XYZ file of C-alpha atoms in Angstrom:
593
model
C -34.170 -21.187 -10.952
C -36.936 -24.026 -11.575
C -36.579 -27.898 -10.904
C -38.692 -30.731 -10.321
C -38.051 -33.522 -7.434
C -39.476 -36.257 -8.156
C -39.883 -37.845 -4.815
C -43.208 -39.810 -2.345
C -43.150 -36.785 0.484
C -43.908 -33.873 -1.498
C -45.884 -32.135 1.311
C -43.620 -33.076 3.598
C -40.542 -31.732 2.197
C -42.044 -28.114 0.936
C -43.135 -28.034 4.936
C -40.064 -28.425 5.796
C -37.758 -25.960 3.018
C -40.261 -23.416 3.983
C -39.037 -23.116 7.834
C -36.305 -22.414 6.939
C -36.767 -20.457 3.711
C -40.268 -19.015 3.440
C -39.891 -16.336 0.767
C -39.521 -19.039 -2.002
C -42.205 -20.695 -4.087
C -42.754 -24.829 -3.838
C -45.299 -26.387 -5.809
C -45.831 -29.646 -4.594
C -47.984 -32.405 -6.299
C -48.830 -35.407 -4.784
C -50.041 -37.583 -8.000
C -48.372 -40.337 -9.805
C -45.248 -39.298 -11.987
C -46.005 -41.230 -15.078
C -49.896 -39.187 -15.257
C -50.222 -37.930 -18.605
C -50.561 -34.251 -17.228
C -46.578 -35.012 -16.380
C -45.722 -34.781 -20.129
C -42.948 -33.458 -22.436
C -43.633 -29.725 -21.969
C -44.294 -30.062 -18.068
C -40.740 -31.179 -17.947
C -39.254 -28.520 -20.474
C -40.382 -26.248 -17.592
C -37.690 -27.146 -15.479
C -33.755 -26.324 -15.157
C -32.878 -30.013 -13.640
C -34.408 -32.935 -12.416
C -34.023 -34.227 -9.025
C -34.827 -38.058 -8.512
C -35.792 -40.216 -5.416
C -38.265 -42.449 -6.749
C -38.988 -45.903 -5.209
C -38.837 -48.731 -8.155
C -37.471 -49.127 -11.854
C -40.559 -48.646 -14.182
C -41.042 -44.871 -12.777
C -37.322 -43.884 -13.177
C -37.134 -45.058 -16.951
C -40.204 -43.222 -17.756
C -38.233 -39.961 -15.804
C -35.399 -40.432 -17.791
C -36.738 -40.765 -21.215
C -39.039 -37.458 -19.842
C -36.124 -36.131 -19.365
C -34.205 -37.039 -22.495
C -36.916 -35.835 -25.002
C -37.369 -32.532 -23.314
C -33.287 -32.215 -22.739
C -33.450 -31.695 -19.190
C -30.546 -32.499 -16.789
C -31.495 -35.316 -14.383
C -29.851 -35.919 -11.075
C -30.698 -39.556 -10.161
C -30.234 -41.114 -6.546
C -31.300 -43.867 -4.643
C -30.544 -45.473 -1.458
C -30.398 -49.178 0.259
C -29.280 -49.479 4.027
C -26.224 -47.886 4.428
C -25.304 -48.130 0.599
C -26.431 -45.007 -2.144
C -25.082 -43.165 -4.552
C -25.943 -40.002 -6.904
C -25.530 -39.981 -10.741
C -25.978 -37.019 -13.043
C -27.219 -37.441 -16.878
C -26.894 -35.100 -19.496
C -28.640 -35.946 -23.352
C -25.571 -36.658 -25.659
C -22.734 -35.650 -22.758
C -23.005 -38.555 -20.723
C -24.796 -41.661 -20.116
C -28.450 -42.106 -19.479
C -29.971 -43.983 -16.634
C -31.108 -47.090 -18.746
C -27.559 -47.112 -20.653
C -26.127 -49.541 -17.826
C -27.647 -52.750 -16.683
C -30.184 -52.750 -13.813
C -31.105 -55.588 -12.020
C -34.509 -57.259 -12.682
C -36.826 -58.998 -11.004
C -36.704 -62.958 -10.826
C -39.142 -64.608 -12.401
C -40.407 -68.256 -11.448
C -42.206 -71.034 -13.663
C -45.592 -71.328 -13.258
C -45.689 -74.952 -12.336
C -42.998 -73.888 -9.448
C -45.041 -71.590 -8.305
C -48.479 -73.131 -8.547
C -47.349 -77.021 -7.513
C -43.643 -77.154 -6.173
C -42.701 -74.215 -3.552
C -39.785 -74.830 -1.905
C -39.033 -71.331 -0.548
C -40.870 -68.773 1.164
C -40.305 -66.476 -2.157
C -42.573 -68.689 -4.285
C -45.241 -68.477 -1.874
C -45.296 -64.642 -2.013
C -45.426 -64.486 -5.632
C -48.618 -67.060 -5.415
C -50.174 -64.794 -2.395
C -49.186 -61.930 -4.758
C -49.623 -62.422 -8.244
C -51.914 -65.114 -8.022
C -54.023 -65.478 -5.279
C -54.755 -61.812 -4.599
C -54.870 -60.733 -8.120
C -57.917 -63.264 -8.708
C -59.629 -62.320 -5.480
C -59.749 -58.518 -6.112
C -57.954 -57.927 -9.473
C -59.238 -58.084 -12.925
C -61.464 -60.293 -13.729
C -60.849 -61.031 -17.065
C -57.137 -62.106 -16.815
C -56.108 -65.487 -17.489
C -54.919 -66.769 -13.594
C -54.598 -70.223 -12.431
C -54.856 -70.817 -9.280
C -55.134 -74.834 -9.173
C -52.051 -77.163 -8.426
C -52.238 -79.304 -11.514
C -52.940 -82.743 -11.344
C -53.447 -85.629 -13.559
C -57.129 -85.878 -12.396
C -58.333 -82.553 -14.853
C -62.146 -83.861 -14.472
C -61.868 -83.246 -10.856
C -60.038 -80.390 -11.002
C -62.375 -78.444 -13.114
C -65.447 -79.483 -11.658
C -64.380 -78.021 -7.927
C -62.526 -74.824 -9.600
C -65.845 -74.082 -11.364
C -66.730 -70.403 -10.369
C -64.925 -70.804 -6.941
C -63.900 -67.617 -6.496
C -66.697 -66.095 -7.013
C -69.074 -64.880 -4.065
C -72.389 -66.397 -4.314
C -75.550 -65.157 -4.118
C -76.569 -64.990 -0.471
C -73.487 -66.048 1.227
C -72.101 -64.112 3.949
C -68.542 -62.993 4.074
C -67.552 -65.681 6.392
C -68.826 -68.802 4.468
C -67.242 -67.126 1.048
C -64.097 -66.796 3.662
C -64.293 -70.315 4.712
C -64.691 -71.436 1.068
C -61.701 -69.928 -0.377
C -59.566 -70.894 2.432
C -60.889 -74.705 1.855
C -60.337 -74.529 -1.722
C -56.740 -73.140 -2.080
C -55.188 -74.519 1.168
C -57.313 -77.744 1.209
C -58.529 -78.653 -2.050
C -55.887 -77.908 -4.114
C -53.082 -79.437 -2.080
C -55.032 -82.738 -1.732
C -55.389 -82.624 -5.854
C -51.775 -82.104 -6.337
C -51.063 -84.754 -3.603
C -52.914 -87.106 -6.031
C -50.068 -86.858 -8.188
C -47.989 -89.441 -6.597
C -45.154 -88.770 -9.429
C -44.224 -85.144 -8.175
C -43.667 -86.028 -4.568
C -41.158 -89.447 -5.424
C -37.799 -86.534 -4.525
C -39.898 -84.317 -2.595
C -41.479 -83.490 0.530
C -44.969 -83.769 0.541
C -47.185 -80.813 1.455
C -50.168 -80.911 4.165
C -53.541 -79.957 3.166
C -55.114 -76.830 5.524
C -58.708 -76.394 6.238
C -60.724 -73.939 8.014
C -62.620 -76.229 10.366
C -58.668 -77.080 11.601
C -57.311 -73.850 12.854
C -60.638 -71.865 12.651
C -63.165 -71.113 15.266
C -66.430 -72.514 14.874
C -67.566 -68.961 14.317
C -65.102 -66.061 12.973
C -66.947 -63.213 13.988
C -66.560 -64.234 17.626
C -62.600 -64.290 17.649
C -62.014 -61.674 14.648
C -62.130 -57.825 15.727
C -64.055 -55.104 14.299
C -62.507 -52.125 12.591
C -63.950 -48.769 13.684
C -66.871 -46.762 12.158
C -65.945 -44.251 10.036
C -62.072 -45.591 9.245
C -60.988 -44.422 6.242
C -59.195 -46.762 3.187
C -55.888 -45.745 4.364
C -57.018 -46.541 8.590
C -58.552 -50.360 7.361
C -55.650 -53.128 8.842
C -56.193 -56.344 9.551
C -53.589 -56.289 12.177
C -55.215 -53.212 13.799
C -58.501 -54.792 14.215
C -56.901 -58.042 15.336
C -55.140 -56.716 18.076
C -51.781 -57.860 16.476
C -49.164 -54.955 17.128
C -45.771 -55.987 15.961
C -45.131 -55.970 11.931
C -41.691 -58.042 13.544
C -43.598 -60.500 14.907
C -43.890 -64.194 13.229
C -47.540 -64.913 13.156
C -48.394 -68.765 13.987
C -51.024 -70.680 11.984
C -53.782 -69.432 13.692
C -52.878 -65.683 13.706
C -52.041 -65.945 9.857
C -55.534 -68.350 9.422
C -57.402 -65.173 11.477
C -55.429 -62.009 9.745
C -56.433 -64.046 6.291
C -59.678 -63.963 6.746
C -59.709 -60.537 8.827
C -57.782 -59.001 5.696
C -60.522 -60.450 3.325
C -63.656 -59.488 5.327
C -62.216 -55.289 5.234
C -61.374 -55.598 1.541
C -65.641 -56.697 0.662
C -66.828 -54.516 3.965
C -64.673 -51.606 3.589
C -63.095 -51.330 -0.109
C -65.759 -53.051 -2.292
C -65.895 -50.686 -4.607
C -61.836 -51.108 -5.427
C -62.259 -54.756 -5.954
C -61.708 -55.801 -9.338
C -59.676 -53.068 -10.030
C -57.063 -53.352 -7.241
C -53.242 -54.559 -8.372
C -51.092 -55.333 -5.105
C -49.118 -52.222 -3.818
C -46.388 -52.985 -1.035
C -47.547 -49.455 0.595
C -51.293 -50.873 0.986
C -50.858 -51.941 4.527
C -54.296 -54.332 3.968
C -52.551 -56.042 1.114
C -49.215 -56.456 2.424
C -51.219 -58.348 5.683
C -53.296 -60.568 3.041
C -50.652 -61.525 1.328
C -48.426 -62.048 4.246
C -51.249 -64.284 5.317
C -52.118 -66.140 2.523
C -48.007 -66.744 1.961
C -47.335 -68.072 4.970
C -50.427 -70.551 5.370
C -49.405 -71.804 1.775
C -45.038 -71.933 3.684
C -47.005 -73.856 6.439
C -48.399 -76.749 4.324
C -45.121 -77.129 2.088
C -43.025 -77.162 5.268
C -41.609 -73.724 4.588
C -40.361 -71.658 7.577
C -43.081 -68.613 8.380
C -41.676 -65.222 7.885
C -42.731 -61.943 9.623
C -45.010 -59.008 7.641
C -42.007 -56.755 7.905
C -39.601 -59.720 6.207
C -42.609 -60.744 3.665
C -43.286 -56.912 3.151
C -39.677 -56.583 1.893
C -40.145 -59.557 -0.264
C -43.150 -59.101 -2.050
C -41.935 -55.353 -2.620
C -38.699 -55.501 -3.573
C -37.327 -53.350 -0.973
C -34.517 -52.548 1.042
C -35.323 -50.699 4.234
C -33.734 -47.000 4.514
C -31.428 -45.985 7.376
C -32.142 -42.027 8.028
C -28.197 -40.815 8.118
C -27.573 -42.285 4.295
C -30.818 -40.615 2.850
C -29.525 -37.195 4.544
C -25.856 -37.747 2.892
C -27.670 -38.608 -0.388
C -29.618 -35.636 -0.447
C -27.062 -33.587 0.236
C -24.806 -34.778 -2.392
C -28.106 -34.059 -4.690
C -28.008 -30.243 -3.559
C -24.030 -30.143 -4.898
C -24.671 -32.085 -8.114
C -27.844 -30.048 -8.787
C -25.653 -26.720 -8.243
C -23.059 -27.851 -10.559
C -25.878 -28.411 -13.208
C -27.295 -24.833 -12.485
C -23.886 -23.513 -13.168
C -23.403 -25.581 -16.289
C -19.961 -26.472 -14.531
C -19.980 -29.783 -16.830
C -16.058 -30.762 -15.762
C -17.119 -30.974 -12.209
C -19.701 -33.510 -12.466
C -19.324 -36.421 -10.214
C -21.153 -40.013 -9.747
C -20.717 -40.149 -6.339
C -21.506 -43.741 -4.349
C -21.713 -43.750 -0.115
C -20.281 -46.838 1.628
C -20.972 -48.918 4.091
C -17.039 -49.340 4.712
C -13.976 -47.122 4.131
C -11.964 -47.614 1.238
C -8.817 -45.715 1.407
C -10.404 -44.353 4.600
C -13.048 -42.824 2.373
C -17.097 -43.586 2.633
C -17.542 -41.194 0.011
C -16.547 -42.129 -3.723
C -16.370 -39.786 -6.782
C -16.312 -40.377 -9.957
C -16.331 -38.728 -13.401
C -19.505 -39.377 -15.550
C -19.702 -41.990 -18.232
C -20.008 -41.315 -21.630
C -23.433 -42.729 -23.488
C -23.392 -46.592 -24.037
C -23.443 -46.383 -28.088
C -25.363 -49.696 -27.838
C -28.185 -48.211 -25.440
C -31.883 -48.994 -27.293
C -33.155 -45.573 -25.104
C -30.712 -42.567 -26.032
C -28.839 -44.359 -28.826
C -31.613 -45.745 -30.693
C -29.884 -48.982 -31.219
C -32.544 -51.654 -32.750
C -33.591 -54.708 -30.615
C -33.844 -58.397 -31.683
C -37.027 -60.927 -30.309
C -37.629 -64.502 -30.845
C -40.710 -65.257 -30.986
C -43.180 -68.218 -32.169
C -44.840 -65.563 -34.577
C -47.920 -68.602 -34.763
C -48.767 -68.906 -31.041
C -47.915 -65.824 -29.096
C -50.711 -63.168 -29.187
C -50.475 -59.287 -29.620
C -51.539 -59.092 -26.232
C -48.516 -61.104 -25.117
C -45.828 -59.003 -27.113
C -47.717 -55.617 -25.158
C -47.765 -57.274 -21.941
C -44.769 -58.861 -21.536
C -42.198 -57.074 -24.125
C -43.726 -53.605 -24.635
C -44.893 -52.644 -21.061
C -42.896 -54.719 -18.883
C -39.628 -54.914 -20.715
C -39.641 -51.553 -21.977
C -41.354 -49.452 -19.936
C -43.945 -47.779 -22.044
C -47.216 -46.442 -20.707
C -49.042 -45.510 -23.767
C -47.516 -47.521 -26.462
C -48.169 -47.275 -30.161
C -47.252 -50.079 -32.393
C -46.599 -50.018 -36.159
C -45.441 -52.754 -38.658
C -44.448 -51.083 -41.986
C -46.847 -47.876 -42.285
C -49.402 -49.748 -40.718
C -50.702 -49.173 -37.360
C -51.460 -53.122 -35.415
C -52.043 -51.653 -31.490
C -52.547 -47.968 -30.180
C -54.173 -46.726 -27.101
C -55.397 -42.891 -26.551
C -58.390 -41.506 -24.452
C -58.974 -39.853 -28.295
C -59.465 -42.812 -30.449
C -62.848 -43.452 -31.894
C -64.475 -46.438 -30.612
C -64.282 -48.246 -34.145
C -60.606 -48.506 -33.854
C -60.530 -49.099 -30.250
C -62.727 -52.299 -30.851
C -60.409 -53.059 -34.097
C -57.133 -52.986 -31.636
C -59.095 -55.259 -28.880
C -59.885 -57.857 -31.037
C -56.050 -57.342 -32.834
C -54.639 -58.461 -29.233
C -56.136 -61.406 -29.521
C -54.728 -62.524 -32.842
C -51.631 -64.363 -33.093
C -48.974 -62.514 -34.677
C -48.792 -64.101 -38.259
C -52.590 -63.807 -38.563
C -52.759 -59.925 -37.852
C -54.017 -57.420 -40.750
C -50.092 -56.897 -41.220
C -48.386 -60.264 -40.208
C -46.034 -60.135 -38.117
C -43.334 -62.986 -38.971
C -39.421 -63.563 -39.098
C -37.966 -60.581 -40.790
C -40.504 -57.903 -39.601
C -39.457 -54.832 -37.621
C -41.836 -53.597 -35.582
C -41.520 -49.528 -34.584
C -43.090 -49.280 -31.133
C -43.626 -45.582 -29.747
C -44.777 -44.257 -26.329
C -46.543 -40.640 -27.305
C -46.489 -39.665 -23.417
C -42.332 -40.206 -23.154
C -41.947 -39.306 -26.840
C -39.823 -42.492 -27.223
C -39.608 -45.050 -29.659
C -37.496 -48.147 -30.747
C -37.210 -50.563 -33.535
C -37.740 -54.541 -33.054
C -36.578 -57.098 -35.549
C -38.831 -60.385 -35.137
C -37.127 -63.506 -35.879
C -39.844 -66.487 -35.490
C -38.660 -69.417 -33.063
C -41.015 -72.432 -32.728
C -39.938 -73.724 -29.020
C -38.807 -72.222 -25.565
C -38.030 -73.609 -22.367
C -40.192 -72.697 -19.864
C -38.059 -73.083 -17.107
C -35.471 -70.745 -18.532
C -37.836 -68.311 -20.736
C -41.080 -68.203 -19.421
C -42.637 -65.594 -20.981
C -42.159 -67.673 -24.315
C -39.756 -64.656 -25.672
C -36.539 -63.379 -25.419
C -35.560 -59.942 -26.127
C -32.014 -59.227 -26.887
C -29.788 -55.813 -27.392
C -31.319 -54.841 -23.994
C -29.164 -53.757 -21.764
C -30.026 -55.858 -18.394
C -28.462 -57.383 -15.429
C -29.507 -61.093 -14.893
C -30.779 -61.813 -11.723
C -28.781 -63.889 -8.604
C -30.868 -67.175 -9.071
C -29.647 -68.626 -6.280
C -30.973 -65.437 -3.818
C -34.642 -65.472 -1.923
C -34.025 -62.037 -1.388
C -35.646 -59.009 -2.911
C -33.821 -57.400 -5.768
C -32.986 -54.055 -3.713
C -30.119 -51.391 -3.442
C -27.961 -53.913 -2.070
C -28.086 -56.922 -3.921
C -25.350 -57.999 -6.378
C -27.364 -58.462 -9.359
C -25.224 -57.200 -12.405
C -22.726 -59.561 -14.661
C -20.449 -57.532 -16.152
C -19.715 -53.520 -15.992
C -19.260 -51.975 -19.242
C -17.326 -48.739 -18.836
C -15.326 -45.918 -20.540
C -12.013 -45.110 -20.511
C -9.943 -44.906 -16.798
C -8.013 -42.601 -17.775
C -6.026 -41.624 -20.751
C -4.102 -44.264 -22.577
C -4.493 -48.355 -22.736
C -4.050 -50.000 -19.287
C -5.558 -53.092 -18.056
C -8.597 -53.262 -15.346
C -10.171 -56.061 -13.616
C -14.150 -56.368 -14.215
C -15.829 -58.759 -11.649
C -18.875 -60.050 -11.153
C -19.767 -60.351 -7.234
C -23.099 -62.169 -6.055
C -23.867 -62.140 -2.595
C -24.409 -65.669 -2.509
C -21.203 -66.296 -3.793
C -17.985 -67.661 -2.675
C -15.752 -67.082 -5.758
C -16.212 -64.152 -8.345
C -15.776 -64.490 -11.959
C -13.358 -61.947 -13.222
C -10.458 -61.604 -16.713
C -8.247 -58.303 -17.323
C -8.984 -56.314 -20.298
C -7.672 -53.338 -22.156
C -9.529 -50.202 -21.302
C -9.978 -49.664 -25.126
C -12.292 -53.015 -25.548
C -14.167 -52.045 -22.509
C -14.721 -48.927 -23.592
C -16.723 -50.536 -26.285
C -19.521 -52.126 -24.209
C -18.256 -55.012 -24.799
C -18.849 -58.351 -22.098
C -15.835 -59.905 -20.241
C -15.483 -63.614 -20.851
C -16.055 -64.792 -17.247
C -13.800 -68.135 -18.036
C -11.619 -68.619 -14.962
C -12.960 -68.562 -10.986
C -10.336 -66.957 -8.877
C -9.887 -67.203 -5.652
C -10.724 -64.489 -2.964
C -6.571 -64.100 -2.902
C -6.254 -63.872 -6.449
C -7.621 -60.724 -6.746
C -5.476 -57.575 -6.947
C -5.512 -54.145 -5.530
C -7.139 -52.566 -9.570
C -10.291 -54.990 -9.118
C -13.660 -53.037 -9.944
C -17.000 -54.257 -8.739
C -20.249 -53.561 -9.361
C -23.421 -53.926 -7.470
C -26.840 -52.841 -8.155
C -28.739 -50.140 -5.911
C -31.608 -47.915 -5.300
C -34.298 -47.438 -3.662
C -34.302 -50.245 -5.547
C -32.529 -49.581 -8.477
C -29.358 -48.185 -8.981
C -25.645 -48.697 -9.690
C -23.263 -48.803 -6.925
C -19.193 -48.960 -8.342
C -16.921 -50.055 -5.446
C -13.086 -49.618 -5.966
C -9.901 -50.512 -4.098
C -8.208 -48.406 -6.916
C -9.037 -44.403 -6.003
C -6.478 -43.064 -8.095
C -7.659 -44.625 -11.368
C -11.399 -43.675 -10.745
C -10.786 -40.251 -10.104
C -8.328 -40.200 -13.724
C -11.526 -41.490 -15.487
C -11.663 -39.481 -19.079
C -13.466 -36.193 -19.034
C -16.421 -35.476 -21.112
């Protein structure tokens, strides 16, 4: 018997099998899953699949692993007291991506960069913005300036700003950079009487305000020898408790604490580094740098361990689900070893009884015949063929949409983007200068009427992608400038701060298969946490056996709903589907596969 968990302990858990059953053999690795090493044949060595992982992008690449080398996978996840286990089986049941999963909200720039009004915009600024200029690449379009009307002014004090000049010490680079984005920048967009007519108007921050005269007198020192993983700000600070709200000052200090370790201790990292919620110097710049920016828009201050869970999407574990979880992963894995197919069961933990249960079966799903990953159904995008780039279709369709790693992208017969460690450096230069070409003016134009056949090698995936040219957007509504349909995808709750996590109530409809035998009527709702009334309209079993959307017409009242209601909510660790039911019976009946 051979299987693969793919889970963040790995050490950890062999330790711990092995006390208690040291005659077996447990390879651990502790390397990221989507390495190429982890390939096609690495996973055709395996009997089944186990999966814990911690965010959305790694468990799609798992499952199409899993679905081009045919392997069972036994997917989990877990938020507070919520979880749930699902099994998938190629061409028996479902896949992981064949039912919506929630994604993560996006905000318009100009929010973001000139309007905050909650403490979520501020973390994706700190985050995406701020840090990702300081000690990200280089090279990638970021701005960091609160537009104004006055662009002569703007440019002039922007002008290499962020760059650390030649004989300045960390503290006046420090100092600089604090002046700039929590000074400067708020005083520019201040300037801009227009903006501020219906709103608040923001403070501008500088150093000399909540600063000492001299920084290395009130900051601490980290110790001699630390490693990358031992370098906190809070450590060297003094500061102790992640539960703690940090005032001005402390957040001012930690900022420029935070900064100092990243040149002093991690310089060789910077310009590589993306933000990672488990790099505890990150979280505490960002934290920082969030909560200076909450302080000047009048936005209440949150704690590292509340901004922590924001800027990473998470939900934070309670021990006694993640030991029922795993143990329903033992049964369901068993089952799979046996091949006992007509025992299978996706089974979701409460937080509450229903029926005096906190366990809930149910029989697997059948695959979603309109699912892009294990039905191959073609997807549609609207795009403004003359302005959007290559690199924009690769950044913001290929790799963040759909999840692919490695992609390879062909028009026709002819290849327009590919990346390999074995290309020759001809073509590699050909494809670099190809992402900067809009796509109408690329060696095969891309324009309405074109499908596009993008490929990952590593998953051994591919899709189709019929481009229909669209000459506007709204920005508000479709940022990236494109909008991918045939997808399957949950929208997000717009009206939530709160990270997209195991708990959250993110999806809009739940397609399904058949109850049970014969046509009956079942009530699909959508539920939002932020909500007061759900959305919900009975339909035969046979049309939502089709995939197809409920028309969310009518708003019901809480006592309008009846005892054959069906919600859904999205979980994981911060993924995952959670089905609640006040109807056992007709769960239980579901169709067998």
């Amino acid at each position: 018997m051979t299987c693969i968990s793919s889970m963040f302990s790995y050490q950890v858990a062999r330790d711990a099998v092995l006390r208690f059953r040291p005659n077996i053999s447990i390879t651990p690795y502790h390397a990221n899953v989507k390495e190429s090493r982890f390939n096609v044949d690495f996973y055709k060595e395996f009997d089944v699949v186990l999966n814990g992982l911690d965010n959305l992008d790694a468990r799609r690449h798992v499952n199409r692993l899993c679905l081009a080398a045919d392997v069972p996978l036994v997917e989990s996840g877990t938020t507070g007291f919520l979880g749930q286990v699902t099994v998938h089986l190629k061409g028996k049941t479902e896949c992981y991506e064949c039912q919506a999963k929630p994604a993560p909200k996006t905000y318009p720039v100009c929010t973001i960069t000139s309007t905050p009004s909650k403490f979520v915009h501020c973390i994706v600024w700190a985050k995406d913005l701020l840090f990702a200029k300081l000690f990200g690449d280089k090279n990638l379009e970021n701005d960091l300036n609160v537009r104004s009307s006055d662009a002569t002014n703007l440019s002039e004090h922007s002008e290499d700003v962020f760059e650390c000049r030649k004989g300045e010490d960390i503290e006046q680079y420090g100092r600089r950079i604090y002046d700039h984005v929590f000074g400067h920048n708020i005083e520019v967009a201040l300037s801009n009487e227009e903006t501020w007519k219906n709103r608040n108007k923001p403070c501008a921050i500088y150093s000399k305000d909540v600063f000492p005269d001299k920084l290395t007198k009130e900051n601490g020192k980290t110790e001699k020898g630390s490693t990358t993983e031992d370098v906190s700000a809070m450590a060297s600070l003094g500061l102790k408790n992640p539960q703690d709200v940090w005032s001005l000052a402390e957040n001012s200090r930690v900022f420029y604490e935070s900064l100092r370790l990243f040149f002093s201790k991690r310089q060789k990292e910077i310009g590589n580094l993306t933000f990672d919620k488990d790099d505890q110097l990150a979280v505490e710049f960002v934290t920082a740098a969030a909560n200076i920016r909450a302080s000047s828009f009048g936005i209440p201050l949150h704690s590292l361990f509340e901004a922590k869970g924001i800027a990473g999407n998470i939900v934070h574990a309670v021990a006694t689900t993640n030991a029922i979880i795993a143990g329903l992963i033992v049964i369901e894995a068993i089952k799979v070893l046996k091949k006992d197919s007509n025992n299978y069961r996706m089974t979701y933990c409460l937080e509450h009884p229903s029926k005096k249960l906190l366990l809930m079966p149910v029989e697997p799903y059948e695959p979603n015949k309109s699912c892009y990953v294990c039905s191959e159904t073609p997807l549609s995008l609207e795009v403004n063929t003359h302005h959007s780039k290559l690199r924009d279709f690769v950044e913001k369709i290929v790799k963040a949409k759909l999840g692919m790693n490695f992609p390879v992208i062909m028009s026709g017969a002819s290849i327009i983007y590919e990346v390999g460690e074995d290309l020759e450096e001809d073509m590699v230069a050909i494809y670099a200068a190809n992402l900067e070409k809009a796509l109408s003016e690329l060696p095969s134009p891309v324009i309405s009427g074109t499908v596009l056949t993008v490929e990952d090698l590593q998953q051994e995936f591919s899709c189709r992608i019929n481009i229909k040219h669209r000459e506007e957007f709204d920005e508000e509504k479709e940022p990236d400038g494109m909008l991918l349909s045939g997808r399957v995808e949950a929208p997000v709750d717009k009206n939530s701060n709160k990270p997209i996590g195991n708990g959250e109530s993110t999806s809009s409809a739940l397609s399904t298969e058949e109850i049970q035998e014969g046509e009956r009527d079942v009530e699909i709702q959508e539920t939002s946490e932020s909500a007061e009334n759900v959305t919900g309209k009975k339909r035969k079993l046979s049309e939502v056996s089709k995939g197809s959307i409920p028309d969310h017409s009518g708003l019901p009242d809480e006592s309008s709903r009846n005892q054959n209601q069906l919600e859904k909510l999205d979980v994981d660790d911060e993924d995952d589907e959670l089905i609640i039911s006040n109807d056992w019976e007709s769960l239980t009946k579901k169709k067998r596969l």
